[in-house]
Tab-separated table of N, CA, C and O in Angstrom:
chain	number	residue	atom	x	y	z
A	1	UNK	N	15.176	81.237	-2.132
A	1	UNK	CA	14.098	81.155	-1.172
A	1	UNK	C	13.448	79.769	-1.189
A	1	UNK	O	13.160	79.167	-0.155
A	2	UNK	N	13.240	79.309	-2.392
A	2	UNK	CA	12.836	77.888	-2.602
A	2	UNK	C	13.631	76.681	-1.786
A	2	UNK	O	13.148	75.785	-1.094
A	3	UNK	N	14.890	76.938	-2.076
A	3	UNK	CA	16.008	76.021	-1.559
A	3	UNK	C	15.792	75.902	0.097
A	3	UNK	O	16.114	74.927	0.776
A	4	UNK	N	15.211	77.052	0.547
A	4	UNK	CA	15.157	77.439	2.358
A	4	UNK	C	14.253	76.584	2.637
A	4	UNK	O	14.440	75.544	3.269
A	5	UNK	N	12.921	77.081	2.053
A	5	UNK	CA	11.896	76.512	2.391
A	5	UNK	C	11.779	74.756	2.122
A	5	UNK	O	10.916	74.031	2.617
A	6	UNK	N	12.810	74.358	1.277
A	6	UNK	CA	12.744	72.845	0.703
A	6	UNK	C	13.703	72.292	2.012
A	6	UNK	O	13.301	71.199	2.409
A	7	UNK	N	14.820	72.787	2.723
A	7	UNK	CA	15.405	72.811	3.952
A	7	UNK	C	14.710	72.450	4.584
A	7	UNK	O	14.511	71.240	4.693
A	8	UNK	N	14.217	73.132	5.096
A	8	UNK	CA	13.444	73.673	6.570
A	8	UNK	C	12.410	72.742	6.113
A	8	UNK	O	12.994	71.875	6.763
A	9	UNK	N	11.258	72.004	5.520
A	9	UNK	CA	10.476	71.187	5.449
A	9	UNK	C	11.136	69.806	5.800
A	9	UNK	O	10.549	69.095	6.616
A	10	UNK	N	12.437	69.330	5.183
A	10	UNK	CA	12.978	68.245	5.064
A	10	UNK	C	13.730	68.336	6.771
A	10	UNK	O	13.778	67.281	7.404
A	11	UNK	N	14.128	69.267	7.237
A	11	UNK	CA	14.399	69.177	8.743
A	11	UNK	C	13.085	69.075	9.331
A	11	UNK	O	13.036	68.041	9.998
A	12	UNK	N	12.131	69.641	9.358
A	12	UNK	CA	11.197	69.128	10.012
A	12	UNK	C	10.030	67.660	10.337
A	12	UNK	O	9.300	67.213	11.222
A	13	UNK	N	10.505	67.354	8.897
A	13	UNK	CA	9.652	65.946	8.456
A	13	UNK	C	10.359	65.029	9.541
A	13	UNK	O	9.400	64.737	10.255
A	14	UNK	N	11.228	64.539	9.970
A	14	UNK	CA	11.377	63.669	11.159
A	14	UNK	C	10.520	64.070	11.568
A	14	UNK	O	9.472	63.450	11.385
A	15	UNK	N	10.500	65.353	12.360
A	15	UNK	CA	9.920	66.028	13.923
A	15	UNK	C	8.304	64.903	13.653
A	15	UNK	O	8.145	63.874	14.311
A	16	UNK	N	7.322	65.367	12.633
A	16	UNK	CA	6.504	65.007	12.538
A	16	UNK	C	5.872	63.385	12.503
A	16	UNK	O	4.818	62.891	12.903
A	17	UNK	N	7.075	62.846	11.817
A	17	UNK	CA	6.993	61.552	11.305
A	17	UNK	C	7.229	60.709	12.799
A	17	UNK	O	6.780	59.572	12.941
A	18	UNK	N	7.983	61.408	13.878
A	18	UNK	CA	8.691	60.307	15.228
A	18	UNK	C	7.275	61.106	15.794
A	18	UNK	O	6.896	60.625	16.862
A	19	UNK	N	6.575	62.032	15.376
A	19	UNK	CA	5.488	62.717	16.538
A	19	UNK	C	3.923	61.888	16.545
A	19	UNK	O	2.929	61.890	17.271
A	20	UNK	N	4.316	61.273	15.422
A	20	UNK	CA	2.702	60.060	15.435
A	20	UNK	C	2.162	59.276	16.436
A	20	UNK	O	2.947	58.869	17.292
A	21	UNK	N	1.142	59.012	16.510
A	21	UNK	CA	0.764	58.537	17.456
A	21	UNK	C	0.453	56.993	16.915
A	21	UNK	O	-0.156	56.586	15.925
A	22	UNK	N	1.253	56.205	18.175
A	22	UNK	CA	1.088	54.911	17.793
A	22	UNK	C	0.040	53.937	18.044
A	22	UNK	O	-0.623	54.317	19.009
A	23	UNK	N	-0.256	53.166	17.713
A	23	UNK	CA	-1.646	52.262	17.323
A	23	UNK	C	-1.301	51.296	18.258
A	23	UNK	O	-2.065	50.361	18.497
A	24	UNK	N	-0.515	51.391	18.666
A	24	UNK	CA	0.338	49.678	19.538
A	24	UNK	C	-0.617	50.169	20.793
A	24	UNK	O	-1.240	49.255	21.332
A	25	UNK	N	-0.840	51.689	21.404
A	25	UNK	CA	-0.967	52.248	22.264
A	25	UNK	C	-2.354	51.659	22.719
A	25	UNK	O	-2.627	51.359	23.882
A	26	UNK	N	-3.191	51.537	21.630
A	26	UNK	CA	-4.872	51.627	21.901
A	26	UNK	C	-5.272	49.936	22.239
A	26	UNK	O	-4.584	48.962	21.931
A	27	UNK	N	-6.527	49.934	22.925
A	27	UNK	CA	-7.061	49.247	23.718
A	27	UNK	C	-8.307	48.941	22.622
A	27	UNK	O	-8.990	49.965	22.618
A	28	UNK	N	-8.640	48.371	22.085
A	28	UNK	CA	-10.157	47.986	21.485
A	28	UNK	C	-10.869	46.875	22.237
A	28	UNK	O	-10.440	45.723	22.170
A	29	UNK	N	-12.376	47.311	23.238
A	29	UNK	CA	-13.049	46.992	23.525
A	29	UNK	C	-14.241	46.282	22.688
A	29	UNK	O	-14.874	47.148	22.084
A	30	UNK	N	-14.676	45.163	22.493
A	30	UNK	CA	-15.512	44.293	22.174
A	30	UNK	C	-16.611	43.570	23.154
A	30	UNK	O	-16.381	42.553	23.808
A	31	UNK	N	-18.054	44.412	23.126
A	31	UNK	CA	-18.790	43.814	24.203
A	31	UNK	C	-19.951	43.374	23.048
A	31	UNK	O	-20.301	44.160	22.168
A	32	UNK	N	-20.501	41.991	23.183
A	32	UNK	CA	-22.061	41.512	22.853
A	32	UNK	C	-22.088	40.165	23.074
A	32	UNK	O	-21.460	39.474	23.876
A	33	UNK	N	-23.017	39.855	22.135
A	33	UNK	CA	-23.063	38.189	22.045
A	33	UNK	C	-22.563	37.547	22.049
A	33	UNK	O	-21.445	37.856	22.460
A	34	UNK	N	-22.725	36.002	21.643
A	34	UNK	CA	-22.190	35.089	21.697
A	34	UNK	C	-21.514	34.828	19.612
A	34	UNK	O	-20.982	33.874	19.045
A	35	UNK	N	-21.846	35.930	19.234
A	35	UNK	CA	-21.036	36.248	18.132
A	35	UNK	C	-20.038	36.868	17.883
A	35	UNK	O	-19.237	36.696	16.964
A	36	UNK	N	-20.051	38.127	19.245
A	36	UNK	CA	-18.506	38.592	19.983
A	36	UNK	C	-17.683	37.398	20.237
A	36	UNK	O	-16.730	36.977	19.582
A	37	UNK	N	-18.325	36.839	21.509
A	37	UNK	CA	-17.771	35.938	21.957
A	37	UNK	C	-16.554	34.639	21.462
A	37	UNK	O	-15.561	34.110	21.962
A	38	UNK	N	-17.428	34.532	20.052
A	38	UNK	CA	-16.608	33.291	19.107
A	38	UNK	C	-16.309	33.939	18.323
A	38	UNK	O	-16.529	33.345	17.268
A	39	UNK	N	-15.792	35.140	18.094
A	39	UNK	CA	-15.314	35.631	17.132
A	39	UNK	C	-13.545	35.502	17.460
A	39	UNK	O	-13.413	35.779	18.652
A	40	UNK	N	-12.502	35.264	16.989
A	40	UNK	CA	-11.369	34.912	16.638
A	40	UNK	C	-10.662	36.402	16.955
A	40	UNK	O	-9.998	36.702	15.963
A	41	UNK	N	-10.578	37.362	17.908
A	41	UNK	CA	-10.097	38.288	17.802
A	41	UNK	C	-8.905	38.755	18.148
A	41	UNK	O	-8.758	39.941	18.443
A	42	UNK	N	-7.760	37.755	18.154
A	42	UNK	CA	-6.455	37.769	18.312
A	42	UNK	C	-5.807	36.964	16.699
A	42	UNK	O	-4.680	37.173	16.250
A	43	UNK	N	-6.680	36.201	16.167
A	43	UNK	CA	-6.325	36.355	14.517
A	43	UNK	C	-6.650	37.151	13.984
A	43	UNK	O	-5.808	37.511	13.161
A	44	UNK	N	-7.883	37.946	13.985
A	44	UNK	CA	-8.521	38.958	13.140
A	44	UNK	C	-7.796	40.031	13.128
A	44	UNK	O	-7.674	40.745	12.133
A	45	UNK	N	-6.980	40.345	14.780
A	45	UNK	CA	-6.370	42.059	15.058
A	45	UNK	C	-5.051	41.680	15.589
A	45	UNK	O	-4.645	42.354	16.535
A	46	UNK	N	-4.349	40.776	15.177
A	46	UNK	CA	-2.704	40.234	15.675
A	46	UNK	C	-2.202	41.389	15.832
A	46	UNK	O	-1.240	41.056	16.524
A	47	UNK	N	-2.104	42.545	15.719
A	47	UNK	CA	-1.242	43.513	15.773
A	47	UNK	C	-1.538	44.693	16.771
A	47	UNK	O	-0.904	45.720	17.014
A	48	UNK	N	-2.743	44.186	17.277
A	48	UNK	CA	-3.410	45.130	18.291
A	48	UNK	C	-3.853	44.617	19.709
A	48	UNK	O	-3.919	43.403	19.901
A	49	UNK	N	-4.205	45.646	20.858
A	49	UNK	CA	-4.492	45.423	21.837
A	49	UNK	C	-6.168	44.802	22.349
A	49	UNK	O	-6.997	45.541	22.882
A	50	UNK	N	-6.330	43.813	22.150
A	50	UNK	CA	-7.846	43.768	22.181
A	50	UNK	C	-8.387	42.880	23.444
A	50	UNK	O	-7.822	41.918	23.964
A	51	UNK	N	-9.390	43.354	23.721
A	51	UNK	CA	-10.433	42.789	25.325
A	51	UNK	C	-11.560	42.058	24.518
A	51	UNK	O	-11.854	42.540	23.424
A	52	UNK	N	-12.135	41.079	24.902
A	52	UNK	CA	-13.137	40.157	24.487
A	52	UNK	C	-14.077	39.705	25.463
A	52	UNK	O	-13.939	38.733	26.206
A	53	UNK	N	-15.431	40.807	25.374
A	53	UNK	CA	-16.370	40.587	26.767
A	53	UNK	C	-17.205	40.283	25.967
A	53	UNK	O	-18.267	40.826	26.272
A	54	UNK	N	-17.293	39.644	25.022
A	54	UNK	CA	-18.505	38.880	24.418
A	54	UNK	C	-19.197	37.886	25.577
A	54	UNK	O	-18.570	37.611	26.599
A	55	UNK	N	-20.523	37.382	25.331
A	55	UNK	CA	-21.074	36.159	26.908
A	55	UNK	C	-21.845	35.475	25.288
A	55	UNK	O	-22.332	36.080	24.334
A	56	UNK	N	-21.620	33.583	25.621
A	56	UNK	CA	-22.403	33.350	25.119
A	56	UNK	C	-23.804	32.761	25.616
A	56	UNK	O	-23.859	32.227	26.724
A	57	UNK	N	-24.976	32.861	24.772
A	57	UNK	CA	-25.696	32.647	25.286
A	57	UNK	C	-26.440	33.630	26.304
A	57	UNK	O	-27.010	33.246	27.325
A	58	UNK	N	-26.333	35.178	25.800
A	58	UNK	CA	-26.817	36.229	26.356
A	58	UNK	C	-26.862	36.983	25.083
A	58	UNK	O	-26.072	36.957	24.139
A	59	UNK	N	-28.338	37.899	25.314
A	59	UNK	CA	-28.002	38.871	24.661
A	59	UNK	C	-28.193	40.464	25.303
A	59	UNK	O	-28.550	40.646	26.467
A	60	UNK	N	-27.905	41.540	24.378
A	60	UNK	CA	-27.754	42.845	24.870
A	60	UNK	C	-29.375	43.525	24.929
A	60	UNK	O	-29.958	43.461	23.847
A	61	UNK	N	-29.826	43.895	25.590
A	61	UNK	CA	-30.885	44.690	25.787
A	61	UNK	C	-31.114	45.626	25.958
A	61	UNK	O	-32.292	45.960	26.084
């Protein structure tokens, strides 16, 4: 019974492992200052999707 159940886990672990949800997918929004603004956010997040609505010389109210 052990042997089944050690089966049947190890066939399923692909299913789960290809069923993740990928990070490539997401969008990270960045809105404020002019500390948004100059912040480096294509070195900081190289591996991600990122928008940069920082304004300088404004702030949020």
């Amino acid at each position: 019974m052990i042997k089944i159940k050690n089966f049947l886990l190890m066939c399923l672990l692909p299913i789960f492992v290809c069923s993740c949800e990928n990070d490539l997918d997401k969008a990270y929004y960045f809105i404020g200052d002019s500390i948004i603004a100059r912040w480096p956010l294509d070195e900081t997040l190289p591996s991600q999707l990122v928008h940069n609505y920082g304004k300088s010389g404004a702030g949020i109210d």
